Amino acid sequence: MRALVGFLGPRLFRALVALWLVSTVVFVVMRLSGDPVPLLVPPDAPRSEYERVAKDLGLDRPLPVQYAVFIGNVLRGDFGRSIHFRQPAWRVVMGYLPATAELALAAFGLALLVAVPVGLLSAVKRNSPIDHVTMGVALIGQSAPTFFLGILFILLFSLKANWFPTSGRGGWEHLVLPALTLGAFAMASIARLTRSAVLEVLRQDYVRTARAKGVPELAVVVKHTLKNAALPVVTITALQFGTLLGGAVVTETVFAWPGIGRLAIQSIYNRDYPVVQCTVFLSALVFIIVNFVVEVIYGFLDPRVRPR
Amino acid sequence: MASSTPASVPAEVIAAVTEPAGGGAGARRTRRLVAAGLGFVLAVAIVALAAPWISPQDPTRQSLRGRLAAPTLQGADGRAHVLGTDHLGRDVLSRVIWGARVSLLVGFAAVVVGGLIGATLGILAGYRGGWLDSAIMTLADAQLAFPFILLAIGIIAVLGPSFPTLILVIGLSGWMSYARVLRSQVLVLRSREFVDAIHALGGSAGRIVARHILPNVMSSLVVIATLELARSIVLEATLSFLGLGVQPPTPSWGGMVQEGREYLDSAWWISTYPGLVLMLTSLVVSRTGDWLRDLLDPTLRGE
Amino acid sequence: MSQVTRRELLKGAATLGAAAAVAPALGSTAQAQTTQKREFIIAQGGDIAFFDPHMSTSANEIRVSFNVFDNLISRHPDGKLHPSVATEWKLQGQTTWVFKLRSGVKFHNGDPLTSADVKYSLERSWDPALKTRVNTVFTTIDKVEAPDPMTVVIHTKKPDPLLPARLAFYGGQILPEKAAKAAGPEAFNLKPVGSGPLRFVSWTKDDKAVLEANPDYWGGKIDVDRVIFRPIPETAPRVAAVLKGEVDMITALPPDHIERVTGNATTKLGSALYAGLYVLAVNSKVKPLDNPLVKQALSLAIDREAIVKELWRGRGIVPNGPIAKGDNHFDTALPPLKFDPKEARAKLQQAGYKNEEIVIETTVGYTTNDKPMSEAIHGMWRDAGINAKVEVVEYSVRAQKNRDKSFKGLWWSDPTSTLSDPDGMMWRLLSPGGPQDYWRNAKFDELGEAARFSVDEKFRGQAYKEMTKIFMENWPWIVVIQPYEDYGLQKYVEFTPNPNQQIELRRFNFKLKRT
């Protein structure tokens, strides 16, 4: 038990610090440009609205008090009223969250579905043409900028080949290209990792023993690698899920996917700062929660830390 | 897209992700690859620097008559447009060349900014230890655990897009790697007696940094800087694509991809060529960084 | 109906056509020209910000509001005024107009439409507390009376021959007094109630606005059951949507993409010469735009011919002044606006121009070709020695700046000639207190006021000639082009675009070719 607490304690602390850090940066940046009130109300708002918001933010009080008020608001989920949508910012952001969740899960699922078997295959057929080709593609997937990947996919698979729609959210056919774009980096990373992990396992003695006993290659691979490679693969894979959120901003913009990434960008163009604040914070929250959960799971799986 | 793995994940796991494909090659082969990679970077840098002389045309010169022209040797304005023209008749090749300037300028500057910030924080953390060390390292882990692009766009949204803001933001996105390396080096040295000895002999902290810390971390810094350069170039292109980076009419690879979006089906060259050049540059630079790491400092796999 | 079903339908139809051994091209395209659809989808270049017809005059909104609401009089795509809610109208004396209302007209909530609603709507348009966008449309009206439920009497301050035309355009939509008062402006804006052929159902911002056909519409239920307005701001996806059959009509089709629509088997082009102008409106309060010589230079430095020929592929006219072709008193004697960069430089020198920055704040896709024109003009101005800069702003920011009057320099505007008369465009927008009041000139104001109330067309013509001269010395707008406004349509849509940007869906103008 002590090991578990010792493991989780600092990680929880780090998660909270990250959240605090994000809120503080938001607070500082908003104040940097002078009076934040004009950023938070529509320009045709009556004087009374200005004053109400100013009072809510505690602008007549000293800066540390303002900061406390701000943090208090954040903890309550109060990010102000969206100028563009004329609703509480929190509600607006929540409305767009499902679309991003759908995209992220699809990207993630696709990445796993393709990467794990491909990695496995590459490892088993080590140094063959298949191996070289797939690893080459993986390299490109890891270093290609997401936005250009999306543009290329649209050009090749939507405009030229006419297999998929160019943008928007709808049936499954609308999901394919965006999921592929968003998941490309994760797919490439997981494929490479799987390959390495499997290679590592294949090197082990017990594998050679099994081979000597005449057990077929595939059975060897499946039985032993899946058990031993699972841990690192699962960990890295789950961590990639968090990274997807950053890539979502770009992917959603390229494909006009109505999720919170696109919302964040549109809100910036619209100068709708309540929504910008809220999306930044919410994304950080989701990301940090996912990471934390992964670390907890890892803690349970890693025999060094597992509670007895 | 940088790797953003928190420190808790064991090194073996991370090593496996970043292991070079195709098995480990001999050091000699790796050296040749590094040379080729660095040569490529040098070539791009030369092209960027020489842009005013080697660019066939002024990248902002419009020619409405020759707009949206496919690659041709005889354009409507009588000039050759080897990569075609964009929606205002501007020569795509010239813009790609000048775009290299922007990408490398911002990329290198951001690397320097990030390096300075990171090195300073890392040395401070290692030297002072205690709560400052914990604070800085927690900050680093926290930032690693966060999709920075959101913060970047938030900051640029309020402050407005400009070159200094862009460089600062991109630099800030990557200080962590430098900090970690510098910090460990400082810790290593601190545990040795000679630091105390130098202090006793009246040597200053600055001297210690310059003579004993930096030379040892130089190779690690080179590796990190190379990888960070690739990442910075891509981040600048992404921000420009979103309209938050380099502002028109200054050509930038990301901005050109954005401009060509509307004409993908008719004038695909406007988006495709800058994007391919970007992809190639990112690929070569990051691979060079990988090979450098294999060559100089495999312990850096954790980054 | 899902897109898959439609594709299958078209595929099936095409195969049938071919198999029928009719001349293949004719067979398959003929089949693709009909439909069974009961839902009609329109993709615009921007979302709808206001459903309250008094709160916005931009194209995206009026396309909806003219179908949700009725006016007393309607201007059809043929350019003529036709009775709508008013069955007849008469001028009594010089300043009194009597309108007889149609009986049996009901609002969407069941309330009958009476003269009280007309009176309320007109008075609401200039209510200072509401800060409407149409507060200067009816400045000629002195008083509105509703002597009986089917009669409206309007007294104008001075003789106003254009009153019927004014009532036909924005500002003249009729709102239900009871429902609008009960809801209040904010709620009414989110759930509008009118008497028109379309009834509001729902609106999801940045996604779609859903309207359904009003089955009891006095003009007859329109040809479909539902109409959906979707915003697709980016051009390429919007055009792709109509090419692939995902939507039935798109607006703001840029000239660069026309060939895609005309070359596609299932789509066609709809066009109308815009009854208005595309201009760079000027905030003449900002230096150095307060100097007429600078503005003259700005106008001289623009190569409008090249813009029309290249950026618009010839689909437009180089204007000759602030009056649109097709309007009364359009001066055919005036030459197209001049392009002379040398003279522009001379003017700049004369003005003592010290290289101050001149900013164009452009939207992207709100006004067709806005960004490309901004960039082209930026290049032209720089060539003439002007320190020009282009900044991109989102439509909502532009709307804010419009209300705020806080533009940094120039911005795109597409003033509509609402009355087919200079009074409805040049004077309405540039008059004191009007939506674009950034510049004043005593003679200009005097002439505008006089011409508005004169019934002597000769006098008016002369007045507008003089106003044009003053305009072209001071350039409160830098007039750029009078373009053709193009729509992409599925071939089964039978519809005539209206030069004033309305999308008229009533039975007399809109029908789908049915299988």
mmCIF file of N, CA and C in Angstrom, chain C residues 372-468:
data_model
loop_
_atom_site.group_PDB
_atom_site.id
_atom_site.type_symbol
_atom_site.label_atom_id
_atom_site.label_comp_id
_atom_site.label_asym_id
_atom_site.label_seq_id
_atom_site.Cartn_x
_atom_site.Cartn_y
_atom_site.Cartn_z
ATOM 1 N N PRO C 372 -9.088 37.515 -51.742
ATOM 2 C CA PRO C 372 -8.237 37.679 -52.927
ATOM 3 C C PRO C 372 -8.230 39.118 -53.437
ATOM 4 N N MET C 373 -9.388 39.786 -53.426
ATOM 5 C CA MET C 373 -9.396 41.174 -53.887
ATOM 6 C C MET C 373 -8.551 42.040 -52.959
ATOM 7 N N SER C 374 -8.651 41.781 -51.647
ATOM 8 C CA SER C 374 -7.843 42.558 -50.705
ATOM 9 C C SER C 374 -6.370 42.392 -51.008
ATOM 10 N N GLU C 375 -5.969 41.159 -51.274
ATOM 11 C CA GLU C 375 -4.556 40.921 -51.525
ATOM 12 C C GLU C 375 -4.115 41.541 -52.835
ATOM 13 N N ALA C 376 -4.988 41.444 -53.853
ATOM 14 C CA ALA C 376 -4.632 42.035 -55.142
ATOM 15 C C ALA C 376 -4.513 43.546 -55.009
ATOM 16 N N ILE C 377 -5.493 44.151 -54.326
ATOM 17 C CA ILE C 377 -5.468 45.609 -54.161
ATOM 18 C C ILE C 377 -4.277 46.016 -53.304
ATOM 19 N N HIS C 378 -3.958 45.201 -52.321
ATOM 20 C CA HIS C 378 -2.778 45.463 -51.504
ATOM 21 C C HIS C 378 -1.546 45.567 -52.389
ATOM 22 N N GLY C 379 -1.404 44.612 -53.322
ATOM 23 C CA GLY C 379 -0.257 44.655 -54.234
ATOM 24 C C GLY C 379 -0.284 45.897 -55.102
ATOM 25 N N MET C 380 -1.475 46.224 -55.606
ATOM 26 C CA MET C 380 -1.588 47.403 -56.474
ATOM 27 C C MET C 380 -1.251 48.675 -55.713
ATOM 28 N N TRP C 381 -1.723 48.766 -54.489
ATOM 29 C CA TRP C 381 -1.454 49.969 -53.711
ATOM 30 C C TRP C 381 0.022 50.081 -53.371
ATOM 31 N N ARG C 382 0.617 48.976 -53.017
ATOM 32 C CA ARG C 382 2.046 49.022 -52.709
ATOM 33 C C ARG C 382 2.837 49.485 -53.922
ATOM 34 N N ASP C 383 2.414 49.012 -55.106
ATOM 35 C CA ASP C 383 3.101 49.439 -56.326
ATOM 36 C C ASP C 383 2.978 50.935 -56.526
ATOM 37 N N ALA C 384 1.904 51.519 -56.002
ATOM 38 C CA ALA C 384 1.715 52.965 -56.183
ATOM 39 C C ALA C 384 2.331 53.745 -55.033
ATOM 40 N N GLY C 385 3.038 53.058 -54.150
ATOM 41 C CA GLY C 385 3.714 53.768 -53.078
ATOM 42 C C GLY C 385 2.889 53.940 -51.815
ATOM 43 N N ILE C 386 1.814 53.179 -51.701
ATOM 44 C CA ILE C 386 0.988 53.289 -50.499
ATOM 45 C C ILE C 386 1.414 52.198 -49.522
ATOM 46 N N ASN C 387 1.555 52.571 -48.267
ATOM 47 C CA ASN C 387 1.939 51.606 -47.239
ATOM 48 C C ASN C 387 0.689 50.853 -46.770
ATOM 49 N N ALA C 388 0.316 49.852 -47.552
ATOM 50 C CA ALA C 388 -0.942 49.157 -47.301
ATOM 51 C C ALA C 388 -0.709 47.895 -46.504
ATOM 52 N N LYS C 389 -1.739 47.494 -45.776
ATOM 53 C CA LYS C 389 -1.648 46.268 -44.968
ATOM 54 C C LYS C 389 -3.004 45.578 -44.996
ATOM 55 N N VAL C 390 -2.976 44.254 -45.037
ATOM 56 C CA VAL C 390 -4.214 43.488 -45.027
ATOM 57 C C VAL C 390 -4.304 42.719 -43.715
ATOM 58 N N GLU C 391 -5.418 42.853 -43.026
ATOM 59 C CA GLU C 391 -5.647 42.057 -41.820
ATOM 60 C C GLU C 391 -6.920 41.267 -41.997
ATOM 61 N N VAL C 392 -6.851 40.016 -41.589
ATOM 62 C CA VAL C 392 -8.033 39.175 -41.720
ATOM 63 C C VAL C 392 -8.838 39.228 -40.423
ATOM 64 N N VAL C 393 -10.125 39.477 -40.542
ATOM 65 C CA VAL C 393 -10.990 39.424 -39.359
ATOM 66 C C VAL C 393 -12.152 38.472 -39.639
ATOM 67 N N GLU C 394 -12.622 37.874 -38.575
ATOM 68 C CA GLU C 394 -13.748 36.970 -38.688
ATOM 69 C C GLU C 394 -15.024 37.791 -38.869
ATOM 70 N N TYR C 395 -16.056 37.175 -39.462
ATOM 71 C CA TYR C 395 -17.289 37.910 -39.714
ATOM 72 C C TYR C 395 -17.861 38.528 -38.444
ATOM 73 N N SER C 396 -17.828 37.792 -37.346
ATOM 74 C CA SER C 396 -18.431 38.334 -36.124
ATOM 75 C C SER C 396 -17.670 39.560 -35.643
ATOM 76 N N VAL C 397 -16.349 39.545 -35.849
ATOM 77 C CA VAL C 397 -15.567 40.719 -35.456
ATOM 78 C C VAL C 397 -15.934 41.904 -36.343
ATOM 79 N N ARG C 398 -16.109 41.620 -37.635
ATOM 80 C CA ARG C 398 -16.520 42.686 -38.551
ATOM 81 C C ARG C 398 -17.860 43.260 -38.104
ATOM 82 N N ALA C 399 -18.771 42.362 -37.735
ATOM 83 C CA ALA C 399 -20.091 42.828 -37.296
ATOM 84 C C ALA C 399 -19.955 43.722 -36.066
ATOM 85 N N GLN C 400 -19.099 43.314 -35.142
ATOM 86 C CA GLN C 400 -18.871 44.131 -33.949
ATOM 87 C C GLN C 400 -18.319 45.506 -34.329
ATOM 88 N N LYS C 401 -17.313 45.491 -35.207
ATOM 89 C CA LYS C 401 -16.697 46.768 -35.594
ATOM 90 C C LYS C 401 -17.688 47.663 -36.304
ATOM 91 N N ASN C 402 -18.621 47.005 -37.015
ATOM 92 C CA ASN C 402 -19.635 47.759 -37.736
ATOM 93 C C ASN C 402 -20.517 48.523 -36.749
ATOM 94 N N ARG C 403 -20.902 47.846 -35.695
ATOM 95 C CA ARG C 403 -21.753 48.469 -34.701
ATOM 96 C C ARG C 403 -20.976 49.503 -33.907
ATOM 97 N N ASP C 404 -19.728 49.182 -33.675
ATOM 98 C CA ASP C 404 -18.823 50.014 -32.885
ATOM 99 C C ASP C 404 -18.283 51.199 -33.647
ATOM 100 N N LYS C 405 -18.329 51.106 -34.965
ATOM 101 C CA LYS C 405 -17.668 52.028 -35.876
ATOM 102 C C LYS C 405 -16.172 52.114 -35.547
ATOM 103 N N SER C 406 -15.565 50.949 -35.364
ATOM 104 C CA SER C 406 -14.161 50.950 -34.944
ATOM 105 C C SER C 406 -13.218 50.331 -35.963
ATOM 106 N N PHE C 407 -13.551 50.439 -37.240
ATOM 107 C CA PHE C 407 -12.641 49.905 -38.249
ATOM 108 C C PHE C 407 -11.355 50.720 -38.296
ATOM 109 N N LYS C 408 -10.237 50.051 -38.605
ATOM 110 C CA LYS C 408 -8.952 50.730 -38.636
ATOM 111 C C LYS C 408 -8.741 51.502 -39.923
ATOM 112 N N GLY C 409 -9.465 51.158 -40.947
ATOM 113 C CA GLY C 409 -9.207 51.796 -42.232
ATOM 114 C C GLY C 409 -10.326 51.477 -43.183
ATOM 115 N N LEU C 410 -10.107 50.430 -43.981
ATOM 116 C CA LEU C 410 -11.117 50.063 -44.969
ATOM 117 C C LEU C 410 -11.628 48.649 -44.720
ATOM 118 N N TRP C 411 -12.838 48.391 -45.162
ATOM 119 C CA TRP C 411 -13.406 47.045 -45.036
ATOM 120 C C TRP C 411 -14.377 46.827 -46.179
ATOM 121 N N TRP C 412 -14.651 45.566 -46.472
ATOM 122 C CA TRP C 412 -15.534 45.244 -47.583
ATOM 123 C C TRP C 412 -16.998 45.419 -47.190
ATOM 124 N N SER C 413 -17.704 46.027 -48.097
ATOM 125 C CA SER C 413 -19.136 46.183 -47.894
ATOM 126 C C SER C 413 -19.806 45.893 -49.232
ATOM 127 N N ASP C 414 -21.007 45.326 -49.171
ATOM 128 C CA ASP C 414 -21.722 45.095 -50.438
ATOM 129 C C ASP C 414 -23.063 45.803 -50.391
ATOM 130 N N PRO C 415 -23.050 47.148 -50.402
ATOM 131 C CA PRO C 415 -24.308 47.872 -50.278
ATOM 132 C C PRO C 415 -25.290 47.451 -51.362
ATOM 133 N N THR C 416 -26.500 47.173 -50.937
ATOM 134 C CA THR C 416 -27.535 46.765 -51.878
ATOM 135 C C THR C 416 -28.354 47.982 -52.252
ATOM 136 N N SER C 417 -28.688 48.076 -53.506
ATOM 137 C CA SER C 417 -29.560 49.152 -53.927
ATOM 138 C C SER C 417 -30.983 48.681 -53.703
ATOM 139 N N THR C 418 -31.485 48.983 -52.508
ATOM 140 C CA THR C 418 -32.736 48.363 -52.092
ATOM 141 C C THR C 418 -33.947 48.895 -52.849
ATOM 142 N N LEU C 419 -33.798 50.076 -53.405
ATOM 143 C CA LEU C 419 -34.980 50.679 -54.034
ATOM 144 C C LEU C 419 -34.811 50.801 -55.547
ATOM 145 N N SER C 420 -33.717 50.247 -56.063
ATOM 146 C CA SER C 420 -33.354 50.475 -57.474
ATOM 147 C C SER C 420 -33.214 51.952 -57.746
ATOM 148 N N ASP C 421 -32.725 52.658 -56.770
ATOM 149 C CA ASP C 421 -32.661 54.114 -56.861
ATOM 150 C C ASP C 421 -31.519 54.558 -55.948
ATOM 151 N N PRO C 422 -30.789 55.608 -56.344
ATOM 152 C CA PRO C 422 -29.662 56.023 -55.503
ATOM 153 C C PRO C 422 -30.085 56.371 -54.087
ATOM 154 N N ASP C 423 -31.334 56.743 -53.921
ATOM 155 C CA ASP C 423 -31.770 57.078 -52.574
ATOM 156 C C ASP C 423 -31.661 55.861 -51.663
ATOM 157 N N GLY C 424 -31.829 54.695 -52.246
ATOM 158 C CA GLY C 424 -31.826 53.488 -51.425
ATOM 159 C C GLY C 424 -30.441 52.937 -51.148
ATOM 160 N N MET C 425 -29.434 53.476 -51.782
ATOM 161 C CA MET C 425 -28.101 52.947 -51.508
ATOM 162 C C MET C 425 -27.179 54.077 -51.072
ATOM 163 N N MET C 426 -26.844 54.928 -52.027
ATOM 164 C CA MET C 426 -25.875 55.975 -51.696
ATOM 165 C C MET C 426 -26.385 56.848 -50.545
ATOM 166 N N TRP C 427 -27.645 57.257 -50.634
ATOM 167 C CA TRP C 427 -28.131 58.159 -49.611
ATOM 168 C C TRP C 427 -28.468 57.419 -48.324
ATOM 169 N N ARG C 428 -29.123 56.289 -48.419
ATOM 170 C CA ARG C 428 -29.547 55.575 -47.215
ATOM 171 C C ARG C 428 -28.362 55.242 -46.321
ATOM 172 N N LEU C 429 -27.270 54.835 -46.950
ATOM 173 C CA LEU C 429 -26.150 54.350 -46.147
ATOM 174 C C LEU C 429 -25.215 55.471 -45.705
ATOM 175 N N LEU C 430 -25.098 56.494 -46.562
ATOM 176 C CA LEU C 430 -24.107 57.516 -46.253
ATOM 177 C C LEU C 430 -24.716 58.759 -45.623
ATOM 178 N N SER C 431 -26.017 58.738 -45.399
ATOM 179 C CA SER C 431 -26.652 59.936 -44.864
ATOM 180 C C SER C 431 -26.315 60.096 -43.387
ATOM 181 N N PRO C 432 -26.560 61.298 -42.842
ATOM 182 C CA PRO C 432 -26.223 61.538 -41.436
ATOM 183 C C PRO C 432 -26.963 60.550 -40.537
ATOM 184 N N GLY C 433 -26.249 59.923 -39.638
ATOM 185 C CA GLY C 433 -26.872 58.959 -38.738
ATOM 186 C C GLY C 433 -27.079 57.596 -39.360
ATOM 187 N N GLY C 434 -26.711 57.450 -40.618
ATOM 188 C CA GLY C 434 -26.894 56.166 -41.284
ATOM 189 C C GLY C 434 -25.831 55.162 -40.855
ATOM 190 N N PRO C 435 -25.962 53.930 -41.349
ATOM 191 C CA PRO C 435 -25.042 52.883 -40.922
ATOM 192 C C PRO C 435 -23.589 53.150 -41.292
ATOM 193 N N GLN C 436 -23.344 53.990 -42.304
ATOM 194 C CA GLN C 436 -21.953 54.217 -42.685
ATOM 195 C C GLN C 436 -21.619 55.693 -42.629
ATOM 196 N N ASP C 437 -22.018 56.317 -41.562
ATOM 197 C CA ASP C 437 -21.783 57.742 -41.403
ATOM 198 C C ASP C 437 -20.399 57.977 -40.842
ATOM 199 N N TYR C 438 -19.416 58.065 -41.722
ATOM 200 C CA TYR C 438 -18.060 58.368 -41.271
ATOM 201 C C TYR C 438 -17.557 59.671 -41.862
ATOM 202 N N TRP C 439 -18.360 60.255 -42.762
ATOM 203 C CA TRP C 439 -17.873 61.410 -43.507
ATOM 204 C C TRP C 439 -19.057 62.299 -43.794
ATOM 205 N N ARG C 440 -18.919 63.590 -43.691
ATOM 206 C CA ARG C 440 -20.029 64.486 -43.958
ATOM 207 C C ARG C 440 -19.604 65.579 -44.917
ATOM 208 N N ASN C 441 -20.553 66.045 -45.727
ATOM 209 C CA ASN C 441 -20.313 67.145 -46.649
ATOM 210 C C ASN C 441 -21.649 67.872 -46.778
ATOM 211 N N ALA C 442 -21.649 69.147 -46.480
ATOM 212 C CA ALA C 442 -22.917 69.887 -46.367
ATOM 213 C C ALA C 442 -23.713 69.858 -47.663
ATOM 214 N N LYS C 443 -23.035 70.067 -48.789
ATOM 215 C CA LYS C 443 -23.745 70.104 -50.077
ATOM 216 C C LYS C 443 -24.334 68.729 -50.388
ATOM 217 N N PHE C 444 -23.533 67.701 -50.126
ATOM 218 C CA PHE C 444 -23.971 66.325 -50.361
ATOM 219 C C PHE C 444 -25.246 66.038 -49.567
ATOM 220 N N ASP C 445 -25.231 66.430 -48.302
ATOM 221 C CA ASP C 445 -26.395 66.191 -47.444
ATOM 222 C C ASP C 445 -27.613 66.951 -47.950
ATOM 223 N N GLU C 446 -27.370 68.196 -48.342
ATOM 224 C CA GLU C 446 -28.488 69.025 -48.813
ATOM 225 C C GLU C 446 -29.134 68.399 -50.044
ATOM 226 N N LEU C 447 -28.289 67.988 -50.990
ATOM 227 C CA LEU C 447 -28.802 67.400 -52.218
ATOM 228 C C LEU C 447 -29.529 66.090 -51.947
ATOM 229 N N GLY C 448 -28.949 65.267 -51.068
ATOM 230 C CA GLY C 448 -29.553 63.968 -50.791
ATOM 231 C C GLY C 448 -30.939 64.114 -50.204
ATOM 232 N N GLU C 449 -31.030 65.015 -49.255
ATOM 233 C CA GLU C 449 -32.309 65.250 -48.601
ATOM 234 C C GLU C 449 -33.332 65.750 -49.613
ATOM 235 N N ALA C 450 -32.914 66.709 -50.441
ATOM 236 C CA ALA C 450 -33.848 67.275 -51.418
ATOM 237 C C ALA C 450 -34.290 66.221 -52.426
ATOM 238 N N ALA C 451 -33.356 65.432 -52.902
ATOM 239 C CA ALA C 451 -33.697 64.449 -53.931
ATOM 240 C C ALA C 451 -34.626 63.383 -53.391
ATOM 241 N N ARG C 452 -34.486 63.080 -52.106
ATOM 242 C CA ARG C 452 -35.338 62.051 -51.509
ATOM 243 C C ARG C 452 -36.800 62.438 -51.604
ATOM 244 N N PHE C 453 -37.093 63.683 -51.398
ATOM 245 C CA PHE C 453 -38.490 64.089 -51.286
ATOM 246 C C PHE C 453 -39.030 64.762 -52.529
ATOM 247 N N SER C 454 -38.250 64.766 -53.582
ATOM 248 C CA SER C 454 -38.748 65.413 -54.782
ATOM 249 C C SER C 454 -39.484 64.408 -55.653
ATOM 250 N N VAL C 455 -40.524 64.868 -56.326
ATOM 251 C CA VAL C 455 -41.187 63.980 -57.282
ATOM 252 C C VAL C 455 -40.767 64.334 -58.706
ATOM 253 N N ASP C 456 -39.896 65.315 -58.832
ATOM 254 C CA ASP C 456 -39.435 65.744 -60.146
ATOM 255 C C ASP C 456 -38.191 64.949 -60.502
ATOM 256 N N GLU C 457 -38.357 63.952 -61.392
ATOM 257 C CA GLU C 457 -37.230 63.073 -61.701
ATOM 258 C C GLU C 457 -36.079 63.820 -62.351
ATOM 259 N N LYS C 458 -36.378 64.898 -63.077
ATOM 260 C CA LYS C 458 -35.285 65.657 -63.699
ATOM 261 C C LYS C 458 -34.420 66.296 -62.629
ATOM 262 N N PHE C 459 -35.107 66.863 -61.651
ATOM 263 C CA PHE C 459 -34.383 67.494 -60.550
ATOM 264 C C PHE C 459 -33.544 66.455 -59.816
ATOM 265 N N ARG C 460 -34.171 65.295 -59.587
ATOM 266 C CA ARG C 460 -33.452 64.249 -58.850
ATOM 267 C C ARG C 460 -32.226 63.805 -59.628
ATOM 268 N N GLY C 461 -32.414 63.640 -60.934
ATOM 269 C CA GLY C 461 -31.275 63.197 -61.752
ATOM 270 C C GLY C 461 -30.117 64.162 -61.631
ATOM 271 N N GLN C 462 -30.432 65.441 -61.684
ATOM 272 C CA GLN C 462 -29.377 66.455 -61.586
ATOM 273 C C GLN C 462 -28.717 66.406 -60.212
ATOM 274 N N ALA C 463 -29.539 66.271 -59.206
ATOM 275 C CA ALA C 463 -28.997 66.223 -57.839
ATOM 276 C C ALA C 463 -28.036 65.050 -57.687
ATOM 277 N N TYR C 464 -28.427 63.884 -58.201
ATOM 278 C CA TYR C 464 -27.560 62.721 -58.045
ATOM 279 C C TYR C 464 -26.285 62.859 -58.851
ATOM 280 N N LYS C 465 -26.386 63.593 -59.985
ATOM 281 C CA LYS C 465 -25.162 63.839 -60.763
ATOM 282 C C LYS C 465 -24.183 64.643 -59.921
ATOM 283 N N GLU C 466 -24.706 65.650 -59.271
ATOM 284 C CA GLU C 466 -23.811 66.466 -58.442
ATOM 285 C C GLU C 466 -23.277 65.694 -57.258
ATOM 286 N N MET C 467 -24.159 64.885 -56.666
ATOM 287 C CA MET C 467 -23.704 64.094 -55.519
ATOM 288 C C MET C 467 -22.613 63.121 -55.945
ATOM 289 N N THR C 468 -22.768 62.595 -57.145
ATOM 290 C CA THR C 468 -21.739 61.684 -57.654
ATOM 291 C C THR C 468 -20.407 62.403 -57.760
#
